Coordinates of C-alpha atoms in Angstrom, one line a residue:
X1 CA -19.9 -54.8 87.2
X2 CA -18.9 -51.3 87.9
X3 CA -17.4 -50.0 91.1
X4 CA -19.1 -47.5 93.3
X5 CA -17.8 -44.0 93.5
X6 CA -16.5 -43.1 97.0
X7 CA -18.7 -40.2 98.1
X8 CA -17.0 -36.8 98.8
X9 CA -17.3 -36.3 102.5
X10 CA -17.3 -32.5 102.0
X11 CA -16.2 -30.0 99.5
X12 CA -12.9 -29.6 101.3
X13 CA -11.9 -33.1 100.2
X14 CA -12.5 -32.2 96.5
X15 CA -10.5 -29.0 96.7
X16 CA -7.7 -30.5 98.9
X17 CA -7.2 -33.4 96.4
X18 CA -6.9 -31.0 93.5
X19 CA -4.6 -28.6 95.3
X20 CA -2.2 -31.4 96.4
X21 CA -2.2 -32.8 92.8
X22 CA -1.6 -29.4 91.3
X23 CA 1.4 -28.7 93.6
X24 CA 3.2 -31.7 92.1
X25 CA 1.8 -32.1 88.6
X26 CA 0.1 -28.8 87.6
X27 CA 1.4 -26.2 85.2
X28 CA 3.6 -23.6 86.9
X29 CA 5.7 -22.1 84.2
X30 CA 3.2 -20.5 81.8
X31 CA 4.2 -16.9 80.9
X32 CA 1.1 -15.4 82.5
X33 CA 1.6 -17.2 85.9
X34 CA 3.4 -15.7 88.8
X35 CA 1.8 -12.3 88.4
X36 CA -1.0 -10.4 90.1
X37 CA -1.1 -7.9 87.3
X38 CA -4.8 -7.9 86.3
X39 CA -3.9 -6.5 82.8
X40 CA -1.6 -9.4 82.0
X41 CA -4.0 -11.9 83.4
X42 CA -6.8 -10.4 81.4
X43 CA -4.9 -10.5 78.1
X44 CA -4.1 -14.1 78.7
X45 CA -7.7 -15.1 79.6
X46 CA -9.0 -13.4 76.5
X47 CA -6.4 -15.1 74.3
X48 CA -7.2 -18.5 75.9
X49 CA -10.8 -18.3 74.9
X50 CA -11.3 -20.8 72.1
X51 CA -7.5 -21.2 71.7
X52 CA -5.1 -23.8 73.1
X53 CA -2.2 -22.8 75.5
X54 CA 0.6 -23.7 73.1
X55 CA -0.8 -21.5 70.3
X56 CA -1.4 -18.6 72.7
X57 CA 2.1 -18.3 74.2
X58 CA 4.0 -16.7 71.3
X59 CA 1.1 -14.3 70.6
X60 CA 0.9 -13.4 74.3
X61 CA 4.6 -12.5 74.5
X62 CA 4.6 -10.4 71.3
X63 CA 1.4 -8.6 72.3
X64 CA 2.7 -7.6 75.7
X65 CA 6.0 -6.6 74.3
X66 CA 4.2 -4.1 72.1
X67 CA 1.4 -3.2 74.6
X68 CA 2.8 -3.5 78.1
X69 CA 0.0 -1.7 79.8
X70 CA -3.6 -0.6 79.5
X71 CA -2.7 2.9 78.3
X72 CA -0.5 1.6 75.5
X73 CA -3.2 -0.7 74.2
X74 CA -5.9 1.9 74.6
X75 CA -4.0 4.5 72.5
X76 CA -2.7 2.1 69.8
X77 CA -4.0 2.1 66.2
X78 CA -6.5 -0.7 65.7
X79 CA -4.7 -2.0 62.7
X80 CA -1.6 -2.7 64.9
X81 CA -3.7 -4.5 67.5
X82 CA -5.3 -6.7 64.8
X83 CA -1.9 -7.3 63.1
X84 CA -0.5 -8.7 66.4
X85 CA -3.7 -10.8 66.8
X86 CA -3.7 -12.1 63.2
X87 CA -3.7 -15.9 63.2
X88 CA -5.4 -16.3 66.6
X89 CA -8.8 -16.0 65.1
X90 CA -12.1 -14.8 66.7
X91 CA -11.0 -11.2 66.0
X92 CA -13.8 -9.7 67.9
X93 CA -11.8 -10.6 71.0
X94 CA -9.0 -8.2 69.9
X95 CA -11.5 -5.4 69.1
X96 CA -13.2 -5.9 72.5
X97 CA -9.9 -6.1 74.3
X98 CA -8.9 -2.6 73.0
X99 CA -12.3 -1.2 73.5
X100 CA -12.3 -2.4 77.1
X101 CA -8.8 -0.9 77.6
X102 CA -10.2 2.5 76.4
X103 CA -13.1 2.2 78.8
X104 CA -10.8 1.4 81.7
X105 CA -8.7 4.4 80.8
X106 CA -11.8 6.6 80.6
X107 CA -13.9 5.4 83.5
X108 CA -11.4 3.8 85.9
X109 CA -8.4 6.0 85.7
X110 CA -6.4 3.4 83.7
X111 CA -6.6 0.9 86.6
X112 CA -8.2 -2.4 85.8
X113 CA -11.3 -2.7 88.1
X114 CA -11.4 -5.1 91.0
X115 CA -15.1 -5.6 91.5
X116 CA -16.6 -8.6 89.7
X117 CA -19.5 -6.7 88.3
X118 CA -17.3 -3.9 86.9
X119 CA -15.0 -6.5 85.3
X120 CA -17.9 -8.4 83.7
X121 CA -19.3 -5.1 82.4
X122 CA -16.3 -4.7 80.1
X123 CA -16.7 -5.7 76.4
X124 CA -15.7 -9.3 75.7
X125 CA -15.7 -10.4 79.4
X126 CA -18.3 -12.9 80.6
X127 CA -19.0 -14.4 84.0
X128 CA -16.3 -17.1 83.9
X129 CA -13.6 -14.9 82.5
X130 CA -14.3 -12.1 85.0
X131 CA -14.1 -14.7 87.8
X132 CA -10.8 -16.1 86.5
X133 CA -9.2 -12.6 86.3
X134 CA -10.5 -11.7 89.8
X135 CA -9.3 -15.0 91.3
X136 CA -5.8 -14.8 89.8
X137 CA -5.3 -11.1 90.4
X138 CA -7.0 -10.7 93.8
X139 CA -7.9 -14.1 95.2
X140 CA -11.6 -13.3 94.8
X141 CA -13.8 -16.2 95.8
X142 CA -15.7 -16.8 92.5
X143 CA -16.3 -19.8 90.4
X144 CA -15.2 -20.3 86.8
X145 CA -16.8 -22.5 84.2
X146 CA -14.7 -22.6 81.0
X147 CA -14.8 -25.6 78.7
X148 CA -12.2 -27.7 80.7
X149 CA -14.0 -27.1 84.0
X150 CA -17.4 -28.0 82.5
X151 CA -15.9 -31.3 81.3
X152 CA -14.4 -32.1 84.8
X153 CA -17.6 -31.3 86.6
X154 CA -19.9 -33.0 84.2
X155 CA -17.9 -36.2 84.5
X156 CA -17.3 -36.1 88.2
X157 CA -20.9 -35.4 89.1
X158 CA -22.4 -37.3 86.1
X159 CA -24.3 -34.3 84.9
X160 CA -26.3 -35.4 81.8
X161 CA -26.8 -33.3 78.7
X162 CA -24.9 -30.9 76.5
X163 CA -23.3 -28.1 78.6
X164 CA -24.4 -25.5 76.1
X165 CA -28.0 -26.1 77.1
X166 CA -29.2 -23.5 79.7
X167 CA -30.5 -26.1 82.1
X168 CA -27.2 -28.1 82.1
X169 CA -25.1 -25.0 82.3
X170 CA -27.0 -23.7 85.3
X171 CA -26.5 -27.0 87.1
X172 CA -22.8 -26.9 86.4
X173 CA -22.6 -23.3 87.7
X174 CA -24.3 -24.5 90.9
X175 CA -21.8 -27.3 91.4
X176 CA -18.8 -25.0 90.6
X177 CA -19.9 -22.6 93.3
X178 CA -20.6 -25.4 95.8
X179 CA -17.1 -26.8 95.4
X180 CA -15.2 -23.5 95.9
X181 CA -12.8 -23.7 98.9
X182 CA -12.6 -21.0 101.4
X183 CA -8.9 -20.3 100.7
X184 CA -6.3 -20.7 97.9
X185 CA -8.8 -19.7 95.3
X186 CA -6.2 -18.8 92.7
X187 CA -4.4 -22.2 93.0
X188 CA -7.7 -24.1 93.1
X189 CA -8.9 -22.3 89.9
X190 CA -5.6 -23.1 88.1
X191 CA -5.9 -26.7 89.3
X192 CA -9.4 -27.1 87.8
X193 CA -8.1 -25.7 84.5
X194 CA -5.1 -27.9 84.5
X195 CA -7.0 -31.1 85.4
X196 CA -9.3 -30.6 82.4
X197 CA -6.5 -29.6 80.0
X198 CA -4.0 -32.4 80.9
X199 CA -5.8 -35.4 82.4
X200 CA -9.6 -35.1 82.1
X201 CA -9.3 -34.4 78.3
X202 CA -12.1 -34.9 75.8
X203 CA -10.6 -37.7 73.8
X204 CA -8.2 -39.7 76.0
X205 CA -8.8 -39.0 79.7
X206 CA -6.1 -40.3 82.0
X207 CA -8.4 -41.5 84.8
X208 CA -5.7 -43.6 86.4
X209 CA -3.7 -40.5 87.2
X210 CA -6.7 -38.3 88.3
X211 CA -6.6 -37.1 91.9
X212 CA -10.4 -37.2 92.2
X213 CA -11.0 -40.5 90.4
X214 CA -12.2 -42.3 93.5
X215 CA -15.2 -40.0 93.8
X216 CA -15.9 -39.6 90.0
X217 CA -19.4 -40.8 89.2
X218 CA -18.8 -41.1 85.5
X219 CA -15.8 -43.4 86.1
X220 CA -17.8 -45.5 88.6
X221 CA -20.5 -46.0 86.0
X222 CA -18.0 -46.9 83.3
X223 CA -19.3 -44.0 81.2
X224 CA -16.5 -41.4 81.2
X225 CA -16.8 -40.8 77.5
X226 CA -20.6 -40.2 77.8
X227 CA -20.0 -37.0 79.9
X228 CA -20.4 -34.3 78.9
X229 CA -22.9 -35.0 76.1
X230 CA -21.7 -33.8 72.7
X231 CA -23.1 -30.8 70.9
X232 CA -26.2 -32.0 69.0
X233 CA -25.4 -32.9 65.4
X234 CA -25.9 -30.0 63.0
X235 CA -25.2 -29.7 59.3
X236 CA -22.5 -27.1 58.7
X237 CA -23.4 -25.1 55.6
X238 CA -20.9 -24.3 52.9
X239 CA -20.4 -20.8 51.4
X240 CA -18.3 -19.8 48.5
X241 CA -16.5 -16.6 47.5
X242 CA -14.0 -15.4 45.0
X243 CA -10.9 -13.6 46.2
X244 CA -8.9 -11.4 43.8
X245 CA -5.2 -11.3 44.0
X246 CA -4.7 -8.0 42.1
X247 CA -1.0 -7.8 41.3
X248 CA 0.7 -4.7 40.0
X249 CA 4.5 -4.5 39.8
X250 CA 5.1 -6.9 42.7
X251 CA 2.4 -5.3 44.8
X252 CA -1.0 -6.7 45.9
X253 CA -4.2 -4.7 46.7
X254 CA -5.7 -5.1 50.1
X255 CA -8.9 -3.5 51.3
X256 CA -10.3 -2.9 54.8
X257 CA -13.2 -5.2 56.0
X258 CA -16.2 -3.6 57.7
X259 CA -15.6 -3.1 61.5
X260 CA -18.1 -5.9 62.4
X261 CA -18.8 -9.3 61.1
X262 CA -16.3 -11.9 59.8
X263 CA -12.7 -10.7 60.0
X264 CA -14.1 -7.3 61.1
X265 CA -11.5 -4.5 60.8
X266 CA -8.8 -6.7 59.1
X267 CA -7.3 -6.1 55.7
X268 CA -8.3 -8.6 53.2
X269 CA -8.3 -9.4 49.5
X270 CA -11.2 -8.0 47.4
X271 CA -14.1 -10.4 47.2
X272 CA -17.0 -10.9 44.8
X273 CA -19.6 -13.6 44.3
X274 CA -19.3 -14.0 40.6
X275 CA -15.8 -14.6 39.2
X276 CA -17.0 -14.0 35.7
X277 CA -17.4 -10.3 36.6
X278 CA -13.9 -9.9 37.8
X279 CA -12.7 -7.6 35.0
X280 CA -15.7 -5.3 35.3
X281 CA -15.5 -5.3 39.1
X282 CA -11.8 -4.3 39.0
X283 CA -12.5 -1.5 36.5
X284 CA -15.4 -0.1 38.5
X285 CA -14.1 -0.4 42.0
X286 CA -10.4 -0.2 41.7
X287 CA -9.7 1.6 38.5
X288 CA -7.8 -1.4 37.2
X289 CA -7.7 -2.9 33.7
X290 CA -6.6 -6.5 34.2
X291 CA -5.6 -9.4 31.9
X292 CA -7.8 -12.5 31.9
X293 CA -8.0 -13.7 35.5
X294 CA -6.0 -16.9 36.2
X295 CA -8.0 -19.5 38.3
X296 CA -5.8 -20.8 41.1
X297 CA -6.3 -23.8 43.4
X298 CA -9.3 -23.3 45.8
X299 CA -8.8 -23.0 49.5
X300 CA -11.2 -24.2 52.2
X301 CA -11.4 -22.4 55.6
X302 CA -13.6 -23.5 58.5
X303 CA -15.5 -21.3 60.8
X304 CA -17.6 -22.3 63.8
X305 CA -20.9 -22.2 61.9
X306 CA -20.0 -22.7 58.3
X307 CA -17.3 -23.7 55.9
X308 CA -15.9 -21.2 53.4
X309 CA -14.6 -22.3 50.0
X310 CA -12.4 -19.6 48.5
X311 CA -11.7 -19.5 44.8
X312 CA -8.6 -17.3 44.3
X313 CA -8.3 -15.4 41.0
X314 CA -4.9 -14.1 40.0
X315 CA -5.5 -10.7 38.3
X316 CA -2.5 -9.0 36.7
X317 CA -3.0 -5.3 36.4
X318 CA -2.3 -3.9 32.9
X319 CA -3.3 -0.3 33.6
X320 CA -4.3 1.6 36.7
X321 CA -6.2 4.9 36.5
X322 CA -4.2 7.6 38.3
X323 CA -5.7 8.6 41.7
X324 CA -8.1 5.6 41.6
X325 CA -7.3 4.4 45.1
X326 CA -10.2 4.8 47.5
X327 CA -10.1 5.1 51.3
X328 CA -9.7 1.7 52.8
X329 CA -7.6 0.4 50.0
X330 CA -3.8 0.0 49.8
X331 CA -1.2 -1.5 47.6
X332 CA 1.6 -3.4 49.4
X333 CA 4.5 -5.6 48.4
X334 CA 3.7 -9.3 48.9
X335 CA 6.1 -9.3 51.9
X336 CA 4.4 -6.3 53.6
X337 CA 1.0 -7.6 52.9
X338 CA 1.9 -10.9 54.5
X339 CA 2.9 -9.1 57.7
X340 CA -0.3 -6.9 57.8
X341 CA -3.4 -7.5 59.9
X342 CA -4.9 -10.1 57.6
X343 CA -7.0 -13.2 58.0
X344 CA -5.4 -16.7 58.0
X345 CA -6.7 -17.8 54.6
X346 CA -5.5 -14.5 53.0
X347 CA -2.0 -15.1 54.5
X348 CA -2.0 -18.6 53.1
X349 CA -2.9 -17.3 49.6
X350 CA -0.1 -14.7 49.8
X351 CA 2.3 -17.4 51.0
X352 CA 1.5 -19.4 47.8
X353 CA 2.4 -16.3 45.7
X354 CA 5.6 -15.7 47.7
X355 CA 6.6 -19.3 47.2
X356 CA 5.9 -19.1 43.5
X357 CA 7.8 -15.8 43.2
X358 CA 10.9 -17.4 45.0
X359 CA 10.9 -20.4 42.7
X360 CA 10.6 -18.1 39.6
X361 CA 13.5 -15.9 40.9
X362 CA 15.7 -19.0 41.5
X363 CA 14.8 -20.3 38.0
X364 CA 15.7 -17.0 36.4
X365 CA 19.0 -16.9 38.3
X366 CA 19.9 -20.3 37.1
X367 CA 19.0 -19.3 33.5
X368 CA 21.2 -16.2 33.8
X369 CA 24.1 -18.2 35.2
X370 CA 23.8 -20.8 32.4
X371 CA 23.9 -18.1 29.7
X372 CA 26.8 -16.3 31.3

């Protein structure tokens, strides 16, 4: 027999319980806290989309060290922005971040806008992110609805259905707005985020420590794990590609990806669908005559909507036509390429080569010493 949830007498009780809990148990030492600088808050909120806090912290610090303000970000080469973003994934966030900085410089005198509608009009900023920026920077009374908050509200108010469905999302927005307190909006917003990230987690919710457990309807029903409903099952397709590791005197060829689409604007390894055409492809597109390609161990990389199987081919250049390099292509040492604005799987492939190169160098050193 399940207990009954104690009804919330008014929304002030909900907020007061969260604020009291957050004062003692919430997160207070994150690098983007303790500031009212809308730029710094904005960068953090964009990085935190689809990415966990622990992964974001080092990227956030490096990014702000290089781009301390809107003007610096707006004027930077896109390659440098993407290089500092490389590894965070969802690279459209970085491109939108820079484009938005340029629009703020152009239309707002370099000052991040204060009005919600003006914030939301910037590329890469949706309703929830705009509300979070405004709440933390200015105390604006606006509701957020990120993944953590959706989970908290869906459980507490037993909202059935997958939050990605329009009907369910609209109901959660309604609840989020109804529960907003009149004051302490920034602290309340952070408390909601922290509750979902630390206690009301997806897999192992710590209901015994929850400050609003007494009024949680999902807990009263004994169905905490049923809310929110999971994403409807969907078969994730698999795609395949060949990546060419064109090696010439310790250098590898990288080429620029198109500005939009997967890994848009990043530097990557040349790709082709049919590995059997590698030699002809290299001759036609890169002016390279190569030895027979060496098939390396494949690499799998997951995206939100599909899985990519990468078959790397090690192609040693025997001859390079003078002046064959095209725009959007560059030869870099393995170390320089590893530090460029490249996708994660390309970095992994280069790390394999660097590791093999180090083992080969050590082996050669031992052989030299033995023969001395």
